[in-house]
PDB file of C-alpha atoms in Angstrom:
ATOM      1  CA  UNK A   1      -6.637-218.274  13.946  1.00  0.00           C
ATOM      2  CA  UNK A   2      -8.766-217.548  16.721  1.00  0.00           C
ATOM      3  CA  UNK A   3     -11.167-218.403  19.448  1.00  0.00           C
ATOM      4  CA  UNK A   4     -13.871-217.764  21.340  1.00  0.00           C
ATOM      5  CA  UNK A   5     -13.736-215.959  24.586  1.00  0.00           C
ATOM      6  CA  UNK A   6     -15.541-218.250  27.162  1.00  0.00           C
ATOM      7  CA  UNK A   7     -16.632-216.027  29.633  1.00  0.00           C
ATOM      8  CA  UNK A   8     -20.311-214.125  29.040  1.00  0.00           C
ATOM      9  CA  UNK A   9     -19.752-210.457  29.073  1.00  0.00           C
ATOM     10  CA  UNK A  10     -22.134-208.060  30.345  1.00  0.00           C
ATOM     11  CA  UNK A  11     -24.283-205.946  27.688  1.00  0.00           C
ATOM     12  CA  UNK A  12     -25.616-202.676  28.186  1.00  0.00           C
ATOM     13  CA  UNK A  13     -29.414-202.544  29.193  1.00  0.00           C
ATOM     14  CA  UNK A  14     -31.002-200.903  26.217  1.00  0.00           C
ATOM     15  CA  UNK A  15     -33.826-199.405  28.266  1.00  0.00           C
ATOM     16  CA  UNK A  16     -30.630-197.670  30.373  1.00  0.00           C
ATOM     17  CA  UNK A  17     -29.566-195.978  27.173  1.00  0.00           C
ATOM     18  CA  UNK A  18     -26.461-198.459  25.841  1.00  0.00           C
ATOM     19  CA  UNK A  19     -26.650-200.835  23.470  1.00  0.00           C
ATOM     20  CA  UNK A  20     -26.603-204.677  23.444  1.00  0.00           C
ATOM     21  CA  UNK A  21     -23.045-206.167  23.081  1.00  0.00           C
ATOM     22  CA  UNK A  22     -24.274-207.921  19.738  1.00  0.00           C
ATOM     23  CA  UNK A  23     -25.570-204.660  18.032  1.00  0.00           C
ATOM     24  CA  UNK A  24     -22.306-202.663  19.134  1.00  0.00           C
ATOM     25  CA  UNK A  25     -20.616-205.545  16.908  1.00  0.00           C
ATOM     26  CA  UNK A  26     -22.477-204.949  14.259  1.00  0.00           C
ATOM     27  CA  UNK A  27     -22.034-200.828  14.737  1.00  0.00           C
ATOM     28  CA  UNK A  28     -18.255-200.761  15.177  1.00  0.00           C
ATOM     29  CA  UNK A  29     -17.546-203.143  12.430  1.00  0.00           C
ATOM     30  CA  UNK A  30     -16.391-206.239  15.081  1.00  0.00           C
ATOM     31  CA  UNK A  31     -16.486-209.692  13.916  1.00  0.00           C
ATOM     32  CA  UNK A  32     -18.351-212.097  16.026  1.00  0.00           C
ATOM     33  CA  UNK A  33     -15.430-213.462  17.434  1.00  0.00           C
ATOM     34  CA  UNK A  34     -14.049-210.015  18.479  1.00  0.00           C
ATOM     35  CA  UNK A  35     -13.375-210.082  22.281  1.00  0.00           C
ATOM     36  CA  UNK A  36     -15.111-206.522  23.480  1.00  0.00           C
ATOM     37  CA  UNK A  37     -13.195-205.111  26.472  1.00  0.00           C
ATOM     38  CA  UNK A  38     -15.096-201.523  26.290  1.00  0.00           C
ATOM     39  CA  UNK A  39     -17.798-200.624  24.261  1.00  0.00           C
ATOM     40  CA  UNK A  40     -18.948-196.659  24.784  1.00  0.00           C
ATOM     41  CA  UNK A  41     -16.336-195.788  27.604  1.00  0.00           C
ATOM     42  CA  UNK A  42     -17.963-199.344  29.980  1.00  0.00           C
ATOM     43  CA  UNK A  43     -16.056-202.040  30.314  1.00  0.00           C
ATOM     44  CA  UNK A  44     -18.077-204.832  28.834  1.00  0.00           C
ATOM     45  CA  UNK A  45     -16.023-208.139  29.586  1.00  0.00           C
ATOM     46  CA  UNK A  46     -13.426-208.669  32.108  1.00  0.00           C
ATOM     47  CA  UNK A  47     -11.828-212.527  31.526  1.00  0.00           C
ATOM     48  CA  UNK A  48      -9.208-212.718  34.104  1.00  0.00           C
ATOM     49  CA  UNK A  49      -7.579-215.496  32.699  1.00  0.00           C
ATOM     50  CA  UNK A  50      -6.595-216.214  29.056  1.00  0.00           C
ATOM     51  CA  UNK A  51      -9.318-218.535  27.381  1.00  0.00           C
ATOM     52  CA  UNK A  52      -8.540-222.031  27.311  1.00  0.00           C
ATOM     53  CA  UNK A  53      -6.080-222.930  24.243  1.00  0.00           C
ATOM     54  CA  UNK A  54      -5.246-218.884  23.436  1.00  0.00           C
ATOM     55  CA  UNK A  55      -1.920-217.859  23.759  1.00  0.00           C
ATOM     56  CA  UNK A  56      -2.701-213.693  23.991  1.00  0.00           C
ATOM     57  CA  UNK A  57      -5.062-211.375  22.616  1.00  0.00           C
ATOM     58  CA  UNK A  58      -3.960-209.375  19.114  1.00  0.00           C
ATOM     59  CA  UNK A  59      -5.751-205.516  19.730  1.00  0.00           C
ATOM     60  CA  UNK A  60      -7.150-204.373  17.189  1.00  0.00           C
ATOM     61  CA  UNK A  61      -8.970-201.356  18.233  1.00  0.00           C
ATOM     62  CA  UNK A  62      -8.512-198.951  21.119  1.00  0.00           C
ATOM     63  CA  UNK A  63     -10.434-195.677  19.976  1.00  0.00           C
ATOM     64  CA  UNK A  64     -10.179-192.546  21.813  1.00  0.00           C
ATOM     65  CA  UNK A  65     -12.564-189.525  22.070  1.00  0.00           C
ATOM     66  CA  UNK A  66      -9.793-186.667  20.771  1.00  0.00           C
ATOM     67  CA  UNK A  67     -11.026-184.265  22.939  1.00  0.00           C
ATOM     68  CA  UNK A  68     -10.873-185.860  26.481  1.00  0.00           C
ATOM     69  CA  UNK A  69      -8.353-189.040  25.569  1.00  0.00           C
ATOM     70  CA  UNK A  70     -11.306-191.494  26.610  1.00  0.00           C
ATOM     71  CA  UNK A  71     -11.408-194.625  25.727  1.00  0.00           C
ATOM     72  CA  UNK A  72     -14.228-195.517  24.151  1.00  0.00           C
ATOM     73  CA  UNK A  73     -13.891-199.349  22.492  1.00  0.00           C
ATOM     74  CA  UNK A  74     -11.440-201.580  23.828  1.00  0.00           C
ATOM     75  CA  UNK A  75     -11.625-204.638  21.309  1.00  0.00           C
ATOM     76  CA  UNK A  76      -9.433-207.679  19.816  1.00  0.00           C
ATOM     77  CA  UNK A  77      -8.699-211.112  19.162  1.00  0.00           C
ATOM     78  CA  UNK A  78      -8.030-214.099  20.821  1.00  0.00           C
ATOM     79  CA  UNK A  79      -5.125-215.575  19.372  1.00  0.00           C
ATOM     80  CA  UNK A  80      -5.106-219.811  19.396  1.00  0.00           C
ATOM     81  CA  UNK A  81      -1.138-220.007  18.406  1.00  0.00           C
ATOM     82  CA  UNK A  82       1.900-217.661  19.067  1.00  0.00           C
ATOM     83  CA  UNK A  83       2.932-216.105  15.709  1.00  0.00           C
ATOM     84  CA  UNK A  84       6.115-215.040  15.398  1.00  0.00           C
ATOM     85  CA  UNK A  85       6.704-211.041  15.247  1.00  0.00           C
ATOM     86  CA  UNK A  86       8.956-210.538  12.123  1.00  0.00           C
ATOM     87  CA  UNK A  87       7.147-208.834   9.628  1.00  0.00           C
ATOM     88  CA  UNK A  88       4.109-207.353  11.952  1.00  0.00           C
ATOM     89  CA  UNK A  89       5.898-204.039  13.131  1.00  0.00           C
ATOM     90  CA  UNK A  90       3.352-202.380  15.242  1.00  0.00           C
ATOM     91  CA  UNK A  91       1.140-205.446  16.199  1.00  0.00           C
ATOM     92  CA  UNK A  92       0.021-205.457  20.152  1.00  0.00           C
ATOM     93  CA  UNK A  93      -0.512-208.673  21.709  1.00  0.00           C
ATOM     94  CA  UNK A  94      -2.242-208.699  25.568  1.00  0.00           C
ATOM     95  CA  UNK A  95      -1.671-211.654  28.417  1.00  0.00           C
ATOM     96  CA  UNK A  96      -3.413-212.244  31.300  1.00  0.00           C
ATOM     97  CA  UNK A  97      -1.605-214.352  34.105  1.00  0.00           C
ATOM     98  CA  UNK A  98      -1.756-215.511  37.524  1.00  0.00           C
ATOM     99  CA  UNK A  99      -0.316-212.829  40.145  1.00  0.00           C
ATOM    100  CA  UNK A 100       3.040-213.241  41.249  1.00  0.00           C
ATOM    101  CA  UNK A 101       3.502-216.494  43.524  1.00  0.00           C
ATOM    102  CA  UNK A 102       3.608-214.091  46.635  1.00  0.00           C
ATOM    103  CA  UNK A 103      -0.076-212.917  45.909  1.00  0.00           C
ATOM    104  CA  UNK A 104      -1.478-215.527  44.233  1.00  0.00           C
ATOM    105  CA  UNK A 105      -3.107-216.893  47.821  1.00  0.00           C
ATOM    106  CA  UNK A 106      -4.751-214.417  48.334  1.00  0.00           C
ATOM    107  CA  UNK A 107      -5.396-213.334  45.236  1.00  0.00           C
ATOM    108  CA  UNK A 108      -8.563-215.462  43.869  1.00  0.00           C
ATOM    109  CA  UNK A 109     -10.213-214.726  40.494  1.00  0.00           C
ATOM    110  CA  UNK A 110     -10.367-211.288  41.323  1.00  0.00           C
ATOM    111  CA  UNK A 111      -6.161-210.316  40.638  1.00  0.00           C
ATOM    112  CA  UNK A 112      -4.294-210.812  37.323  1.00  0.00           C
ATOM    113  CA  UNK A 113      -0.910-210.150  35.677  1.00  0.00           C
ATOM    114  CA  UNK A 114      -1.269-208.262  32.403  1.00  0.00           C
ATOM    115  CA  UNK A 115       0.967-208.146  30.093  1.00  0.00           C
ATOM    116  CA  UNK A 116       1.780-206.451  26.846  1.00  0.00           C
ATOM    117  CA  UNK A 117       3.744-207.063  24.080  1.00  0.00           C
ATOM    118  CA  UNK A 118       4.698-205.234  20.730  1.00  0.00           C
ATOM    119  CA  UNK A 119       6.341-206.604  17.984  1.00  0.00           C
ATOM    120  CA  UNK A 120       9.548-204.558  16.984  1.00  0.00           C
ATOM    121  CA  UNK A 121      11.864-205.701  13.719  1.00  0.00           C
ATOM    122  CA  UNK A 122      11.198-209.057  14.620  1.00  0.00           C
ATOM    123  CA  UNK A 123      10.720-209.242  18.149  1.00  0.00           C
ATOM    124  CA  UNK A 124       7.707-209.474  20.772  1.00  0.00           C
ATOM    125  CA  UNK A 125       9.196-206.851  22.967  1.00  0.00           C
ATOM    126  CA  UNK A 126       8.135-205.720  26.205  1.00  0.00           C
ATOM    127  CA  UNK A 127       5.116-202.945  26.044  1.00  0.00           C
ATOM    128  CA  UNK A 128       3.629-202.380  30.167  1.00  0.00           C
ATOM    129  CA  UNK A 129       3.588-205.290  33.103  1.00  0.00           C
ATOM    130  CA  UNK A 130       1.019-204.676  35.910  1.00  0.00           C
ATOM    131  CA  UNK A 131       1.756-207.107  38.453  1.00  0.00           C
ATOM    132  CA  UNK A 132      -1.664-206.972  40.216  1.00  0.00           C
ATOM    133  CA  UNK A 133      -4.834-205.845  38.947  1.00  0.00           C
ATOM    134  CA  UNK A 134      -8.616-206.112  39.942  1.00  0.00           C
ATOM    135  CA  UNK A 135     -11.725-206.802  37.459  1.00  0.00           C
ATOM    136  CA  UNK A 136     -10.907-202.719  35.891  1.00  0.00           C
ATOM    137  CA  UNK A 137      -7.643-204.113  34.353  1.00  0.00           C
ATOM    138  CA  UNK A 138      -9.266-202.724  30.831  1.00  0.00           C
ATOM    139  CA  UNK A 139      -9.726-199.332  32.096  1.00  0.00           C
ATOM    140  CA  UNK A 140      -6.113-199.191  33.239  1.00  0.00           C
ATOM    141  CA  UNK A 141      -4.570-200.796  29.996  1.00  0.00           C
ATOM    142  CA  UNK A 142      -6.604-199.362  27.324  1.00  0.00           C
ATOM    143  CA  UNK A 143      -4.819-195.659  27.566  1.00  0.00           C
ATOM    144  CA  UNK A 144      -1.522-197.694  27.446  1.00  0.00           C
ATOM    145  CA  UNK A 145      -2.797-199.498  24.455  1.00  0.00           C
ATOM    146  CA  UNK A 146      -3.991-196.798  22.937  1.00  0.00           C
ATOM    147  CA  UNK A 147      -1.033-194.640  23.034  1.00  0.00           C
ATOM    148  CA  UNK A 148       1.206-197.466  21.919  1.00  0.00           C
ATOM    149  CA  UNK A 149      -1.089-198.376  18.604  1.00  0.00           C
ATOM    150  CA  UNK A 150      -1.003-194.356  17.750  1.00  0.00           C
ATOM    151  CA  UNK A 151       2.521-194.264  17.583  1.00  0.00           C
ATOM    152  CA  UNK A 152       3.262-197.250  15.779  1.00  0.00           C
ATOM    153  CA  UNK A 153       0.801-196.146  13.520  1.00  0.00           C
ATOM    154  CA  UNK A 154       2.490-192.785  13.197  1.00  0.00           C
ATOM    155  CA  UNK A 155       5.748-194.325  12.749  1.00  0.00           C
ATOM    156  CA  UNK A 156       4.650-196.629  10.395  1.00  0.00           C
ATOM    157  CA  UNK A 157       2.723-193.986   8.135  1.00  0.00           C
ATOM    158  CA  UNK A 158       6.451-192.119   8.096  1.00  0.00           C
ATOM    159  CA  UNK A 159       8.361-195.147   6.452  1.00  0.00           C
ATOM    160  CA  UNK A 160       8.761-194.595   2.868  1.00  0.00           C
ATOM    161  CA  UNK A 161       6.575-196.557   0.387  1.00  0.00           C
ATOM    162  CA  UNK A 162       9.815-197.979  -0.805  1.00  0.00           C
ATOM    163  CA  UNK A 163      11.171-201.446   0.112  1.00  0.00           C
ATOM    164  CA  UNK A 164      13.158-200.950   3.249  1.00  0.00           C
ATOM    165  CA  UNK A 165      16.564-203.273   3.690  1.00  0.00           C
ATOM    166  CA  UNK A 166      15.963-206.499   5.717  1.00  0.00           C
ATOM    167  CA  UNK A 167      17.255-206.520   9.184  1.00  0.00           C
ATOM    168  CA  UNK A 168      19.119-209.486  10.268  1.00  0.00           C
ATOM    169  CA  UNK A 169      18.225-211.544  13.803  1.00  0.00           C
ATOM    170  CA  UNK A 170      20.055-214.644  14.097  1.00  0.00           C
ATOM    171  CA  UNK A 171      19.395-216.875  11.252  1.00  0.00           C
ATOM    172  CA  UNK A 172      16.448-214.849  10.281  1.00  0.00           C
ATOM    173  CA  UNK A 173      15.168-211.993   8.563  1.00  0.00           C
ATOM    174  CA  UNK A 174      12.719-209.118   9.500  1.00  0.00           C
ATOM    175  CA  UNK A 175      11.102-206.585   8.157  1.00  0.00           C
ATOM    176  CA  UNK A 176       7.589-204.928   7.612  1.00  0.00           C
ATOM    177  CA  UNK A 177       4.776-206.630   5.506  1.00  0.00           C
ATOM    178  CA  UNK A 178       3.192-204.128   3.340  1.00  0.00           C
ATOM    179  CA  UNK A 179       0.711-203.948   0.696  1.00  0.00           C
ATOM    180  CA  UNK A 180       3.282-204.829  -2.124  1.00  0.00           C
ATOM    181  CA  UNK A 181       4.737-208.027  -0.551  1.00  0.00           C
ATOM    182  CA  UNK A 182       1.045-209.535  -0.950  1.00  0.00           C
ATOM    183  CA  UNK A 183       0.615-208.245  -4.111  1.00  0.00           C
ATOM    184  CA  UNK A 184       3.886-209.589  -5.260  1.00  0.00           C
ATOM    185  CA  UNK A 185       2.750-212.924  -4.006  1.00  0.00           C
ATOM    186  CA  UNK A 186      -0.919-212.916  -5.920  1.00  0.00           C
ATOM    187  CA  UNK A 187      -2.501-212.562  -2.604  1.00  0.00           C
ATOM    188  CA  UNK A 188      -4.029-209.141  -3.776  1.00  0.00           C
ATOM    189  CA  UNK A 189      -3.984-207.919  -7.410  1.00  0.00           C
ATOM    190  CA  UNK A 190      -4.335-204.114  -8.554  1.00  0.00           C
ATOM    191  CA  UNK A 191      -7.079-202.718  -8.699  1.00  0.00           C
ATOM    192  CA  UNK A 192      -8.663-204.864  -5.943  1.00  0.00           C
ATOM    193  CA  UNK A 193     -11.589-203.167  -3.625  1.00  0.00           C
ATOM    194  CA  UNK A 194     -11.135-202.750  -0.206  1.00  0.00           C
ATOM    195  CA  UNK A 195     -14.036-201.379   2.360  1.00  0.00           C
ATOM    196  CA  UNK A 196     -13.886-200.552   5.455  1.00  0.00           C
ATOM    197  CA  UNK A 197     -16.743-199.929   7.551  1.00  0.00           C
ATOM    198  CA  UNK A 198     -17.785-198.522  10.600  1.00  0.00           C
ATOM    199  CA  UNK A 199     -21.772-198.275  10.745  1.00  0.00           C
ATOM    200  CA  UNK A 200     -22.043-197.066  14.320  1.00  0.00           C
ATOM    201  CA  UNK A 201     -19.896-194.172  13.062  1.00  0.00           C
ATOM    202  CA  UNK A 202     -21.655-193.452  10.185  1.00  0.00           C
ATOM    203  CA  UNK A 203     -18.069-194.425   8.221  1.00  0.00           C
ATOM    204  CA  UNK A 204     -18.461-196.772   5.059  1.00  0.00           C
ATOM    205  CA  UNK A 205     -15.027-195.870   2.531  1.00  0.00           C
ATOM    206  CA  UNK A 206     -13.964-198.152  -0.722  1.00  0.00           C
ATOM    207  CA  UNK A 207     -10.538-198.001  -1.982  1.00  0.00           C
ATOM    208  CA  UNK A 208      -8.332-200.049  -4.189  1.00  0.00           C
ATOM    209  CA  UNK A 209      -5.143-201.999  -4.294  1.00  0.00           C
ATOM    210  CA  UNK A 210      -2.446-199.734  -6.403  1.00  0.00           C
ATOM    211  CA  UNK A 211      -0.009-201.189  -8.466  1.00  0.00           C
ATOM    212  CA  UNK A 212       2.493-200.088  -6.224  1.00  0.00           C
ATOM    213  CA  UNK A 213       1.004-201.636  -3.416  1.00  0.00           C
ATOM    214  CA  UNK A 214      -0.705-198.832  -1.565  1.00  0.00           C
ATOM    215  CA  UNK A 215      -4.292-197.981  -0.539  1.00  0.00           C
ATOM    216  CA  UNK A 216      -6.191-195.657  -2.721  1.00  0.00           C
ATOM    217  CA  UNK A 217      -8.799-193.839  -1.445  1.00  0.00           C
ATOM    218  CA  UNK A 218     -12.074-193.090  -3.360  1.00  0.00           C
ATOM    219  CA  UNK A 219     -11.333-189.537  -2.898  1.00  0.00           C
ATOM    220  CA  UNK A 220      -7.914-189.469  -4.621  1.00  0.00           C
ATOM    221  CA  UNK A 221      -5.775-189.762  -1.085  1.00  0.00           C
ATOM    222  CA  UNK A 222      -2.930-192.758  -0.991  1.00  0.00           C
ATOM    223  CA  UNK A 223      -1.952-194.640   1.986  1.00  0.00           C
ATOM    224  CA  UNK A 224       1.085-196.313   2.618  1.00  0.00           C
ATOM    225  CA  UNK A 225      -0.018-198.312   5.560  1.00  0.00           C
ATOM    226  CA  UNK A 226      -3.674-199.818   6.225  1.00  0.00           C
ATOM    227  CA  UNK A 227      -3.451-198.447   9.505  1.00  0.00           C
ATOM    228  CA  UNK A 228      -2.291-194.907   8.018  1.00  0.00           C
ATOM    229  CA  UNK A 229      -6.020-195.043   5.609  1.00  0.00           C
ATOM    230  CA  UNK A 230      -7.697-195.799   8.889  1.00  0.00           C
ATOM    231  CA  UNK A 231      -5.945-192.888  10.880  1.00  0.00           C
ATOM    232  CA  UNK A 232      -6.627-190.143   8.019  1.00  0.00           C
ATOM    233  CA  UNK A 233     -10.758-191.625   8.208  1.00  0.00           C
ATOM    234  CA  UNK A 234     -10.724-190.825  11.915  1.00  0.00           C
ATOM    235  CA  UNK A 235      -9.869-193.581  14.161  1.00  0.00           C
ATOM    236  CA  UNK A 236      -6.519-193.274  14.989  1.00  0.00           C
ATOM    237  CA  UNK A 237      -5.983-196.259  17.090  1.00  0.00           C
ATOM    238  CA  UNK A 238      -6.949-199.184  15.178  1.00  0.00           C
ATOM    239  CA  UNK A 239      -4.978-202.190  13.281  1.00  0.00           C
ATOM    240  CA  UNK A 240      -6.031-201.125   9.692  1.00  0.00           C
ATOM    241  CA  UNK A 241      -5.118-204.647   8.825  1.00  0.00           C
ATOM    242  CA  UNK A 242      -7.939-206.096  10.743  1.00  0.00           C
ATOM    243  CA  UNK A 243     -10.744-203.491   9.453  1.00  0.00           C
ATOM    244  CA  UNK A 244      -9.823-203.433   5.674  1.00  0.00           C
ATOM    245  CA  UNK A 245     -11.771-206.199   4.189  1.00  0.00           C
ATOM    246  CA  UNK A 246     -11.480-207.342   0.312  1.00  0.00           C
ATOM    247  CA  UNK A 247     -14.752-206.970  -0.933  1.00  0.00           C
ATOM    248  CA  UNK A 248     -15.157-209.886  -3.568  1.00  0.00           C
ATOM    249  CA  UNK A 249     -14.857-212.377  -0.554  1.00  0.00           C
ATOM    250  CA  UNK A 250     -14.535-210.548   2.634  1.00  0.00           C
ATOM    251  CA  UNK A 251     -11.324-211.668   3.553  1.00  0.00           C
ATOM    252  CA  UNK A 252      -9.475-208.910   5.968  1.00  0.00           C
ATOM    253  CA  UNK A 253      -5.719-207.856   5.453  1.00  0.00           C
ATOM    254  CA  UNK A 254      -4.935-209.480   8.204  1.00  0.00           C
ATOM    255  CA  UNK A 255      -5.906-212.842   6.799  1.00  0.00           C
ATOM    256  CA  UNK A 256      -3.534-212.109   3.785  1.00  0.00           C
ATOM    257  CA  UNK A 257      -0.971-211.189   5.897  1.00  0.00           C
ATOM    258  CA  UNK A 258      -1.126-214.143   8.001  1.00  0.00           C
ATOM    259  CA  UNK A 259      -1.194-216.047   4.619  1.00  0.00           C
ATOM    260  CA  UNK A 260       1.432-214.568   2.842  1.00  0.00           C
ATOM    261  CA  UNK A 261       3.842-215.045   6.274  1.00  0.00           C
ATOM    262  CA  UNK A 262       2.836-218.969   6.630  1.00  0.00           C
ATOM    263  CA  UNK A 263       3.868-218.976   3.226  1.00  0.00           C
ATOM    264  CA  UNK A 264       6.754-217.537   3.557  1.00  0.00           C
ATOM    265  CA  UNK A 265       7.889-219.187   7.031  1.00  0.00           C
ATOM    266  CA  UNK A 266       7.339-222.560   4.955  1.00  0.00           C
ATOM    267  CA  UNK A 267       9.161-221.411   2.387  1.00  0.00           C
ATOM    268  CA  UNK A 268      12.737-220.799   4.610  1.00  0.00           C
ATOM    269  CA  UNK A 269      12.011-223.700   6.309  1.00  0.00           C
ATOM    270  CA  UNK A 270      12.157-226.130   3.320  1.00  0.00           C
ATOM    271  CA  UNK A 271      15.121-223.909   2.372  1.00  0.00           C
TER     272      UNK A 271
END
């Protein structure tokens, strides 16, 4: 679930060149509900505080020009509950905080503590802690973000399509959601479209559900990962399972996902 960010951002002055905030939704493929941090290498929104009720914000997009490592859309969602991280390799979760007690006098609304998290086999585990930062806290994240969603991505493009073994915390399990746990579960069926768009980048792809639970492309390619289909159709640093939408009721991935764990966290807990 998520909610809305309560703070109004600043949008672009079209007669300056930029567009509003509410057309770059549209262009990048953003929900309404998408919390903007930059939009065309400006920061667009700087909440120094987490929104009332949210416990962090889930990124789902930090795209970077290749050429100069820029960060050109710094964008996610505001989380209501804390999920756990079994099952969500690769997700990044952001927290804003008061500055340390020390600072926090003289700090105002114009310091915060961010945070970052990544979940690991099972485990929210520590991804970059800045202490003290000023209202350009995107700008000095959003390279850190970036660089942590390409290599999980990269990572988990390399895993085999095959079932990997379980590994063990505690009393519970972990291991990667894919494609084929939903489809095992009726949440997806073969042969199921999936689009993902991208208007502002001229980037509108189909593909379908395999029986094996991957992606397949229009043009023949097969993904493993959402998030590998994204990275081969140029953007590199995004959750696929946000962008991929099922196109008989425009439910994302990520909504099946979150389904499919509810499910199954219900499921061990009657058991």
């Amino acid at each position: 679930m998520t909610v809305r960010l309560e703070v109004a951002p600043a949008t672009p002055d079209p007669a300056g060149g930029g567009r509003r905030l509410a057309d770059l939704r549209v262009a990048e493929g953003l929900g309404r509900e998408a919390a903007v941090l930059i939009a065309d290498g400006g920061i667009q929104a700087v909440p120094m505080r987490m929104p009332p009720g949210a416990w962090a914000l889930l990124v789902t997009a930090a795209d970077r020009w290749a050429a100069s490592g820029e960060v050109v859309l710094f964008a996610g969602h505001w989380c209501e509950h804390a999920y756990p991280a079994s099952g969500c390799d690769g997700d990044l979760v952001l927290q804003l905080a008061l500055p340390a007690a020390d600072e926090a006098a003289e700090a105002g609304a114009d310091a915060v503590a961010v945070r970052l998290a990544v979940a690991d086999h099972g485990r929210w585990m520590p991804a970059g802690t800045w202490p003290r930062l000023g209202r350009d806290w995107p700008a000095v994240v959003a390279p850190v973000a970036a660089a942590i969603m390409g290599a999980s991505i990269a990572a988990g493009e390399a895993d085999p399509p095959a079932r990997r073994p379980m590994r063990v915390f505690g009393s519970r399990s972990a291991r990667r959601v894919g494609l084929r746990d939903l489809l095992d579960a009726g949440l997806v069926a073969a042969g199921d479209e999936l689009v993902y768009r991208r208007p502002g980048l001229g980037v509108h792809w189909t593909g379908q559900v395999t029986a094996q639970g991957m992606l397949r492309l229009d043009d023949g390619r097969v993904f493993a990962t959402p998030s590998g289909a994204t990275d081969a159709l140029g953007s590199p640093n995004q959750t696929g399972w946000r962008f991929w939408r099922r196109a008989r009721d425009g439910h994302t991935l990520l909504d099946l996902r979150t389904e499919y764990k509810s499910t199954m966290d219900g499921f061990h807990a009657a058991g």
